mmCIF file with all atom_site columns, C-alpha atoms in Angstrom:
data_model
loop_
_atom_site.group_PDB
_atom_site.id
_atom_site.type_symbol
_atom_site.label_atom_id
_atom_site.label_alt_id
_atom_site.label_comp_id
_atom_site.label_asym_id
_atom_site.label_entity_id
_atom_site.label_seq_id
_atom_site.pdbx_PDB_ins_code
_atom_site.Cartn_x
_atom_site.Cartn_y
_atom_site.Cartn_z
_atom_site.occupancy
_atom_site.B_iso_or_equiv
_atom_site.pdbx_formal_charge
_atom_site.auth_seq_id
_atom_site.auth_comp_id
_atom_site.auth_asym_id
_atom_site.auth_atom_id
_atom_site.pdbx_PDB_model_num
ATOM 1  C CA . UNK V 1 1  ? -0.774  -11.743 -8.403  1.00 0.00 ? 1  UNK V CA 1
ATOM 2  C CA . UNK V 1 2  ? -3.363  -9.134  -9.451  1.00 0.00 ? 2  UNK V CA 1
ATOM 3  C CA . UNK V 1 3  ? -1.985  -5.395  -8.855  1.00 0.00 ? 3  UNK V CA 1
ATOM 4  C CA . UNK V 1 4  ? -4.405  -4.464  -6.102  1.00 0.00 ? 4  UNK V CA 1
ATOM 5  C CA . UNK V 1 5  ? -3.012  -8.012  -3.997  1.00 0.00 ? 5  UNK V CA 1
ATOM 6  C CA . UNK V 1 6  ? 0.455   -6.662  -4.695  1.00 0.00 ? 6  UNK V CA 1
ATOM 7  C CA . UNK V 1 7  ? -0.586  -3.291  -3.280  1.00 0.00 ? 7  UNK V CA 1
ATOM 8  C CA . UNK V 1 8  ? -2.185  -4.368  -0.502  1.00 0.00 ? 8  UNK V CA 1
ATOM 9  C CA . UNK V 1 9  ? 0.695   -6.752  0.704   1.00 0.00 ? 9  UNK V CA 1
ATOM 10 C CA . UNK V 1 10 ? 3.359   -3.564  0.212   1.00 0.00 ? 10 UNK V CA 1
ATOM 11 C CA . UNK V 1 11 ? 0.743   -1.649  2.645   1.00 0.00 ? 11 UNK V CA 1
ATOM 12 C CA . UNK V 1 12 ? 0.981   -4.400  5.406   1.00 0.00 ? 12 UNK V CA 1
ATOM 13 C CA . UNK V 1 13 ? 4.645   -4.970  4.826   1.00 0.00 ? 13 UNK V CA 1
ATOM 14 C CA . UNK V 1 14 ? 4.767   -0.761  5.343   1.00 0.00 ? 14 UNK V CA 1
ATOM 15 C CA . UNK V 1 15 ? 2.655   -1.044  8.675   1.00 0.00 ? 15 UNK V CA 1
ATOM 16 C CA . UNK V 1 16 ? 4.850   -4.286  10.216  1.00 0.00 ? 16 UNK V CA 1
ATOM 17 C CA . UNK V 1 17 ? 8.380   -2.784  9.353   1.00 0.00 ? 17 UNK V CA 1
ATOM 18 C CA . UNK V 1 18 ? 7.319   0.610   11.381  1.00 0.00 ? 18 UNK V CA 1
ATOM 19 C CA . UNK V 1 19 ? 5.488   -1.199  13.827  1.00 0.00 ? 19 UNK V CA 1
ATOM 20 C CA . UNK V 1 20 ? 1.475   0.363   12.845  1.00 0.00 ? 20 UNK V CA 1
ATOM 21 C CA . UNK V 1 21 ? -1.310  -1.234  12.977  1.00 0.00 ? 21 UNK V CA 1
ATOM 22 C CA . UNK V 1 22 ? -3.824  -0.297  9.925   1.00 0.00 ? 22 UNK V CA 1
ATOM 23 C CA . UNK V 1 23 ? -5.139  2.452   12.236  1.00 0.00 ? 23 UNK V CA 1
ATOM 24 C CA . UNK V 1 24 ? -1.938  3.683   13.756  1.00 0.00 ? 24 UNK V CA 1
ATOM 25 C CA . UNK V 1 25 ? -1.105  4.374   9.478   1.00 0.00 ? 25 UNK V CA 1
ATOM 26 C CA . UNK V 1 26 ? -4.109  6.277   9.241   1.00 0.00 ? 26 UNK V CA 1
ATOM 27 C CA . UNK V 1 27 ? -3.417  8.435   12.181  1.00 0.00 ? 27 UNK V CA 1
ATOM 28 C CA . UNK V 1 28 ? 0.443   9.029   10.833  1.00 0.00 ? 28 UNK V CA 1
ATOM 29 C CA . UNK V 1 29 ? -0.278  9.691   7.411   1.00 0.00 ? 29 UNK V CA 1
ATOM 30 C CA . UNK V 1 30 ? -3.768  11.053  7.442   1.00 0.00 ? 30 UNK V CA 1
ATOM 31 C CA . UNK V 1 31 ? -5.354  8.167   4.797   1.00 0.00 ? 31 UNK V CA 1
ATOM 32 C CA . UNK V 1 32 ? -8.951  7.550   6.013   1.00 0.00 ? 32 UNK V CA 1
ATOM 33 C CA . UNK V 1 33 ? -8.983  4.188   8.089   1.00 0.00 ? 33 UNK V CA 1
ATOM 34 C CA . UNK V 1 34 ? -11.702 2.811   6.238   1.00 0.00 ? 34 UNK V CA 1
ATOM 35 C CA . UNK V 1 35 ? -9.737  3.434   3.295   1.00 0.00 ? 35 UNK V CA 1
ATOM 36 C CA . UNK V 1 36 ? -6.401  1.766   4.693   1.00 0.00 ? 36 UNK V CA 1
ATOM 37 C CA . UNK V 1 37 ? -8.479  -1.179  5.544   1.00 0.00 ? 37 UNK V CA 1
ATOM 38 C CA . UNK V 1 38 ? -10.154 -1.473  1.684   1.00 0.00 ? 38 UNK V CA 1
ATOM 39 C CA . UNK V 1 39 ? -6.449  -1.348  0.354   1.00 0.00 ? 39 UNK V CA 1
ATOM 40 C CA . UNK V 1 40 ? -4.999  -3.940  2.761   1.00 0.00 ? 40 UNK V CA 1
ATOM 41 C CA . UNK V 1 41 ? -7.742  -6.554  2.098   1.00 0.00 ? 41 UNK V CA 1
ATOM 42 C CA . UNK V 1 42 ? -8.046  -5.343  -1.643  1.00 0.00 ? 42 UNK V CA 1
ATOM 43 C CA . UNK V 1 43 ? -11.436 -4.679  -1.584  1.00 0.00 ? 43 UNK V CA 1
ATOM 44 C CA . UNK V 1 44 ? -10.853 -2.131  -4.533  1.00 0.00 ? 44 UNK V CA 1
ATOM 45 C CA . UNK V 1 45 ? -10.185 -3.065  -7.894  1.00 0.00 ? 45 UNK V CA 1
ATOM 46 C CA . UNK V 1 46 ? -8.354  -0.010  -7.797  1.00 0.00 ? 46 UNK V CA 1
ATOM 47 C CA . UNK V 1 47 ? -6.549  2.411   -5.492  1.00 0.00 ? 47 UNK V CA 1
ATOM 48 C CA . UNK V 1 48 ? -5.612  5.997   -5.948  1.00 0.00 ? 48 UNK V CA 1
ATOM 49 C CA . UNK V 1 49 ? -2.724  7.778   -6.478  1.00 0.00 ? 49 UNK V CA 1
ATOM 50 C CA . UNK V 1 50 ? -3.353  10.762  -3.857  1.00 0.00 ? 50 UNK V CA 1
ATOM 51 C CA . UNK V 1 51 ? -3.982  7.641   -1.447  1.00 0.00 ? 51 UNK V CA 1
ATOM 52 C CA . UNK V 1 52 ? -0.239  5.739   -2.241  1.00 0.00 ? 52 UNK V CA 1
ATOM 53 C CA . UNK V 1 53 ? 0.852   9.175   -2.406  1.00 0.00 ? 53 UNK V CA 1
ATOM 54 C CA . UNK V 1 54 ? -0.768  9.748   1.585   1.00 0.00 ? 54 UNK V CA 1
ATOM 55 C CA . UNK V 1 55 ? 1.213   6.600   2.705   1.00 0.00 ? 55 UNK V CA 1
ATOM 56 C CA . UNK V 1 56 ? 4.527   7.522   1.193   1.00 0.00 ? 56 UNK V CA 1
ATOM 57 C CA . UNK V 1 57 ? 4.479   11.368  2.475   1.00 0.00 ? 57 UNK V CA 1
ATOM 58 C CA . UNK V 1 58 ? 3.221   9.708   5.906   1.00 0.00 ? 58 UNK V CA 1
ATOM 59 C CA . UNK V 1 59 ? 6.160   7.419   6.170   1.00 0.00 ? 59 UNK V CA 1
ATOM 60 C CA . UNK V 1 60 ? 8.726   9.943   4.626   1.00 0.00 ? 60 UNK V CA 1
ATOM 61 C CA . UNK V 1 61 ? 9.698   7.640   1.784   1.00 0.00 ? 61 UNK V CA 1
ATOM 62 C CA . UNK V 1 62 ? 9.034   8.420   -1.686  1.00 0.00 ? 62 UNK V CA 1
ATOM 63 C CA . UNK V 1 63 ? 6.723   6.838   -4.357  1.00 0.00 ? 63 UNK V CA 1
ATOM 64 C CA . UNK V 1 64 ? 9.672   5.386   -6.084  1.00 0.00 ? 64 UNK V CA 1
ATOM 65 C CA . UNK V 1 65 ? 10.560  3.659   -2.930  1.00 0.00 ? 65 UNK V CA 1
ATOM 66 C CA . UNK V 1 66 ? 6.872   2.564   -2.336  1.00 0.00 ? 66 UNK V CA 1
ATOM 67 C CA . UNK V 1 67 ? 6.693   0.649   -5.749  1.00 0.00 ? 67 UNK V CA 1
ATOM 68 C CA . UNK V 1 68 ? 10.924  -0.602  -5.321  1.00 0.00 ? 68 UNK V CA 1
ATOM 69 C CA . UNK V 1 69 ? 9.247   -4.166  -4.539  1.00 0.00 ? 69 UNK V CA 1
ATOM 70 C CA . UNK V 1 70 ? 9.208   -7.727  -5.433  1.00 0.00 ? 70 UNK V CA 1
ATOM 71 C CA . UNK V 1 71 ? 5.429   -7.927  -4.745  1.00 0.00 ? 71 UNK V CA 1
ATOM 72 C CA . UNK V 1 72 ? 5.784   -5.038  -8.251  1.00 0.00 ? 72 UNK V CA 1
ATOM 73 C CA . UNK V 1 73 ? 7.876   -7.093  -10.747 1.00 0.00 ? 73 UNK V CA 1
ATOM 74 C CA . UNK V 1 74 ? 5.898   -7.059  -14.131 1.00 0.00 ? 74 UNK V CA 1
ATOM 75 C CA . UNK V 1 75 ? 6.090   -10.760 -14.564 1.00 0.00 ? 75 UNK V CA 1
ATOM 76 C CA . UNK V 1 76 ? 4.533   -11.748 -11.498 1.00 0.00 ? 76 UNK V CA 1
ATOM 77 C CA . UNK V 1 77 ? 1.382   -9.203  -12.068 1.00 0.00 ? 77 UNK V CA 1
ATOM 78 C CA . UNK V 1 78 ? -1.182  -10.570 -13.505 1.00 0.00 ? 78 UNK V CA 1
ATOM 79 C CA . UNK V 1 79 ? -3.040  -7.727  -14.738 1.00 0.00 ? 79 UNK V CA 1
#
């Protein structure tokens, strides 16, 4: 799985365990819609930091805790 699929399932997985829709993120952690919905149907080849970084302060969890995920194990990414 390429790194920006991986991110982008962690990001949905985020919004259905607190019950948000893409939008309902944005409006809890401040992360531009239109940039939500890039990351969740990895549009980008590659997301920012400050953007992961939005999510996690939004949702009071930390960036270790974003990336503590199967979707992240280094044999499974494929680039």
């Amino acid at each position: 799985m390429k790194l920006k699929e991986s991110i982008a399932k962690r990001v949905q997985e985020l919004c259905d365990k607190n019950k948000l829709t893409v939008h309902g993120l944005s409006l809890k952690t401040g992360v531009a819609n239109s940039t939500l919905c890039d990351i969740v149907n990895a549009r980008n080849e590659s997301v920012q930091i400050k953007f992961i970084y939005g999510i996690c302060a939004g949702l009071s969890m930390s960036l270790e805790d974003f990336f503590a995920s199967p979707y992240f194990d280094k044999n499974e990414l494929t680039d």
